mmCIF file of C-alpha atoms in Angstrom:
data_model
loop_
_atom_site.group_PDB
_atom_site.id
_atom_site.type_symbol
_atom_site.label_atom_id
_atom_site.label_comp_id
_atom_site.label_asym_id
_atom_site.label_seq_id
_atom_site.Cartn_x
_atom_site.Cartn_y
_atom_site.Cartn_z
ATOM 1 C CA MET E 126 4.815 -8.039 23.493
ATOM 2 C CA ARG E 127 2.731 -10.417 26.089
ATOM 3 C CA GLU E 128 4.539 -11.958 28.438
ATOM 4 C CA THR E 129 2.444 -15.039 28.769
ATOM 5 C CA PHE E 130 3.632 -15.382 25.207
ATOM 6 C CA LEU E 131 6.615 -15.074 26.060
ATOM 7 C CA PHE E 132 7.063 -17.764 28.547
ATOM 8 C CA ASP E 133 5.348 -19.430 26.960
ATOM 9 C CA LEU E 134 7.440 -20.017 24.014
ATOM 10 C CA VAL E 135 10.206 -20.092 26.386
ATOM 11 C CA GLU E 136 8.951 -23.934 27.662
ATOM 12 C CA ARG E 137 7.746 -24.843 23.986
ATOM 13 C CA VAL E 138 11.734 -23.881 22.839
ATOM 14 C CA ARG E 139 12.770 -25.472 25.532
ATOM 15 C CA THR E 140 10.752 -28.713 25.648
ATOM 16 C CA GLN E 141 11.512 -28.947 21.658
ATOM 17 C CA PHE E 142 15.121 -29.110 22.794
ATOM 18 C CA LEU E 143 15.072 -31.456 25.193
ATOM 19 C CA LYS E 144 12.817 -33.828 23.162
ATOM 20 C CA ALA E 145 15.359 -33.507 20.230
ATOM 21 C CA VAL E 146 18.756 -34.049 22.508
ATOM 22 C CA GLU E 147 17.057 -37.206 24.154
ATOM 23 C CA SER E 148 15.664 -38.580 21.024
ATOM 24 C CA CYS E 149 19.894 -39.606 20.811
ATOM 25 C CA PRO E 150 20.405 -43.180 22.591
ATOM 26 C CA ALA E 151 22.161 -43.026 25.516
ATOM 27 C CA GLY E 152 25.702 -44.076 24.260
ATOM 28 C CA GLN E 153 25.754 -41.890 21.644
ATOM 29 C CA ARG E 154 24.968 -38.578 23.874
ATOM 30 C CA ARG E 155 29.188 -38.070 23.475
ATOM 31 C CA GLU E 156 29.798 -38.861 20.715
ATOM 32 C CA VAL E 157 30.566 -35.533 18.488
ATOM 33 C CA PRO E 158 29.672 -36.776 15.648
ATOM 34 C CA GLN E 159 31.773 -35.600 11.720
ATOM 35 C CA GLY E 160 31.620 -31.969 11.136
ATOM 36 C CA PHE E 161 31.026 -30.885 14.349
ATOM 37 C CA ASN E 162 33.085 -29.688 17.230
ATOM 38 C CA ASN E 163 30.979 -30.691 20.256
ATOM 39 C CA HIS E 164 28.465 -33.229 21.107
ATOM 40 C CA LEU E 165 24.773 -33.578 22.549
ATOM 41 C CA HIS E 166 26.265 -33.589 26.519
ATOM 42 C CA TRP E 167 28.067 -30.469 25.599
ATOM 43 C CA GLN E 168 24.675 -28.689 23.635
ATOM 44 C CA LEU E 169 22.628 -29.764 27.292
ATOM 45 C CA GLY E 170 25.033 -27.742 29.362
ATOM 46 C CA HIS E 171 25.751 -24.665 26.341
ATOM 47 C CA ILE E 172 21.766 -23.809 26.818
ATOM 48 C CA LEU E 173 21.968 -23.858 30.341
ATOM 49 C CA THR E 174 24.951 -21.923 30.479
ATOM 50 C CA VAL E 175 24.329 -19.439 27.765
ATOM 51 C CA GLY E 176 20.732 -19.160 29.099
ATOM 52 C CA GLU E 177 22.172 -18.023 32.427
ATOM 53 C CA ALA E 178 24.085 -15.167 31.519
ATOM 54 C CA ILE E 179 21.874 -13.613 29.181
ATOM 55 C CA LEU E 180 18.669 -13.859 31.337
ATOM 56 C CA PHE E 181 20.018 -14.184 34.734
ATOM 57 C CA ARG E 182 23.329 -12.315 34.968
ATOM 58 C CA LEU E 183 22.867 -9.338 32.025
ATOM 59 C CA SER E 184 19.748 -8.602 34.563
ATOM 60 C CA GLY E 185 21.980 -8.192 37.926
ATOM 61 C CA GLU E 186 20.067 -11.489 38.944
ATOM 62 C CA PRO E 187 21.707 -14.412 40.726
ATOM 63 C CA SER E 188 23.010 -17.484 39.218
ATOM 64 C CA THR E 189 22.146 -21.145 40.768
ATOM 65 C CA LEU E 190 24.937 -22.441 38.258
ATOM 66 C CA PRO E 191 28.492 -23.677 39.778
ATOM 67 C CA GLU E 192 31.439 -21.330 38.050
ATOM 68 C CA SER E 193 32.747 -24.278 36.712
ATOM 69 C CA TYR E 194 30.075 -24.443 33.913
ATOM 70 C CA GLY E 195 31.737 -21.377 32.299
ATOM 71 C CA ALA E 196 34.565 -23.133 31.752
ATOM 72 C CA LEU E 197 32.880 -26.321 30.426
ATOM 73 C CA PHE E 198 29.917 -25.183 28.510
ATOM 74 C CA GLY E 199 30.965 -21.122 27.542
ATOM 75 C CA ASN E 200 31.531 -19.809 23.875
ATOM 76 C CA GLY E 201 33.915 -21.424 22.629
ATOM 77 C CA THR E 202 34.603 -24.165 24.908
ATOM 78 C CA ARG E 203 34.474 -27.516 23.300
ATOM 79 C CA PRO E 204 34.409 -31.237 25.184
ATOM 80 C CA SER E 205 38.152 -32.170 23.537
ATOM 81 C CA GLU E 206 39.592 -29.118 25.975
ATOM 82 C CA TRP E 207 38.086 -30.574 29.031
ATOM 83 C CA THR E 208 39.521 -30.742 32.009
ATOM 84 C CA GLN E 209 37.326 -31.831 34.680
ATOM 85 C CA GLU E 210 34.374 -34.384 34.437
ATOM 86 C CA PRO E 211 30.953 -32.757 33.412
ATOM 87 C CA PRO E 212 27.659 -32.690 35.347
ATOM 88 C CA ALA E 213 25.099 -35.667 34.757
ATOM 89 C CA TRP E 214 23.444 -35.799 31.887
ATOM 90 C CA GLU E 215 20.527 -36.075 34.262
ATOM 91 C CA THR E 216 21.460 -33.135 36.679
ATOM 92 C CA LEU E 217 21.477 -31.077 33.582
ATOM 93 C CA VAL E 218 18.131 -32.334 32.379
ATOM 94 C CA ALA E 219 17.136 -31.214 35.572
ATOM 95 C CA GLN E 220 18.498 -27.851 35.796
ATOM 96 C CA LEU E 221 17.529 -26.917 32.729
ATOM 97 C CA ASN E 222 13.518 -27.538 33.875
ATOM 98 C CA GLU E 223 14.387 -26.020 37.372
ATOM 99 C CA GLN E 224 15.815 -22.956 35.185
ATOM 100 C CA THR E 225 12.867 -22.810 33.006
ATOM 101 C CA ALA E 226 10.257 -22.357 35.781
ATOM 102 C CA ARG E 227 12.764 -19.371 37.433
ATOM 103 C CA MET E 228 12.930 -17.876 34.601
ATOM 104 C CA ARG E 229 8.922 -16.796 35.100
ATOM 105 C CA THR E 230 9.419 -16.597 38.640
ATOM 106 C CA VAL E 231 12.318 -14.328 38.603
ATOM 107 C CA PHE E 232 10.393 -11.959 35.302
ATOM 108 C CA ALA E 233 6.954 -12.492 35.879
ATOM 109 C CA GLY E 234 5.817 -8.574 35.674
ATOM 110 C CA ARG E 235 8.883 -7.129 34.986
ATOM 111 C CA MET E 236 9.463 -7.119 31.236
ATOM 112 C CA ASP E 237 10.001 -3.994 30.893
ATOM 113 C CA ALA E 238 13.279 -3.966 33.609
ATOM 114 C CA PRO E 239 16.466 -2.852 32.492
ATOM 115 C CA ALA E 240 19.358 -4.898 31.743
ATOM 116 C CA HIS E 241 22.466 -4.575 34.066
ATOM 117 C CA GLU E 242 24.459 -5.264 31.038
ATOM 118 C CA ASN E 243 23.404 -4.096 27.049
ATOM 119 C CA PHE E 244 24.748 -7.721 24.924
ATOM 120 C CA LEU E 245 23.148 -7.417 21.256
ATOM 121 C CA SER E 246 21.565 -4.328 21.930
ATOM 122 C CA MET E 247 19.240 -6.196 24.459
ATOM 123 C CA GLN E 248 18.296 -3.578 26.704
ATOM 124 C CA THR E 249 15.067 -5.331 28.891
ATOM 125 C CA ALA E 250 14.546 -8.553 30.361
ATOM 126 C CA ASP E 251 12.061 -9.195 27.219
ATOM 127 C CA GLU E 252 14.750 -8.432 24.867
ATOM 128 C CA LEU E 253 17.216 -10.924 26.989
ATOM 129 C CA LEU E 254 13.706 -13.579 27.058
ATOM 130 C CA THR E 255 13.699 -12.922 23.657
ATOM 131 C CA GLY E 256 17.497 -13.682 22.760
ATOM 132 C CA ALA E 257 17.822 -16.546 24.606
ATOM 133 C CA ILE E 258 15.084 -18.263 22.585
ATOM 134 C CA MET E 259 16.435 -16.506 19.685
ATOM 135 C CA HIS E 260 19.965 -19.052 21.045
ATOM 136 C CA GLU E 261 18.432 -22.022 22.076
ATOM 137 C CA SER E 262 16.440 -22.261 18.732
ATOM 138 C CA HIS E 263 19.460 -21.832 16.713
ATOM 139 C CA HIS E 264 21.145 -24.812 18.558
ATOM 140 C CA ALA E 265 17.903 -26.981 18.436
ATOM 141 C CA GLY E 266 18.736 -27.229 15.371
ATOM 142 C CA THR E 267 22.319 -27.661 15.296
ATOM 143 C CA VAL E 268 21.437 -30.949 17.713
ATOM 144 C CA LYS E 269 18.582 -32.310 15.391
ATOM 145 C CA ALA E 270 21.175 -31.987 12.598
ATOM 146 C CA MET E 271 23.699 -33.808 14.985
ATOM 147 C CA ILE E 272 21.544 -36.643 15.706
ATOM 148 C CA ARG E 273 21.106 -37.088 11.506
ATOM 149 C CA VAL E 274 24.713 -37.387 10.965
ATOM 150 C CA LEU E 275 25.545 -39.533 14.272
ATOM 151 C CA PRO E 276 26.025 -43.253 13.074
ATOM 152 C CA VAL E 277 22.805 -45.662 13.687
ATOM 153 C CA GLU E 278 23.821 -46.860 17.302
ATOM 154 C CA SER E 279 23.411 -51.167 16.568
ATOM 155 C CA LYS E 280 21.429 -52.856 19.024
#
């Protein structure tokens, strides 16, 4: 698979994800819709945190995120169990945009680089990138479902 195709796909999926979450009124971004465990603010942090783990940690590259993000946004976490205030919405959006650019910078020309850790049989950088795209696409669908079931905010 061509690396430019993968990087462009990452950017398209990330843009669609951000467009979806930002379509929700600010007053509802921390509301957990009925039938869900998390809210949109958590979704932002989760995509950032898990994307960082899949792409950077598993490839042996340094992470730029604080360790506290894992306790807030890692797999199995939920806002109802938070013991600390999460980063601001705007901070997470900025970090997601920075992460997208950093992916291209760090992995350009290195698609065949071996993964440091084997996760779900992903063995190379391009496979890690594909896994991150799949994960984010799944959450983009979840976000769209969450937005549909949130009550319409009165104006």
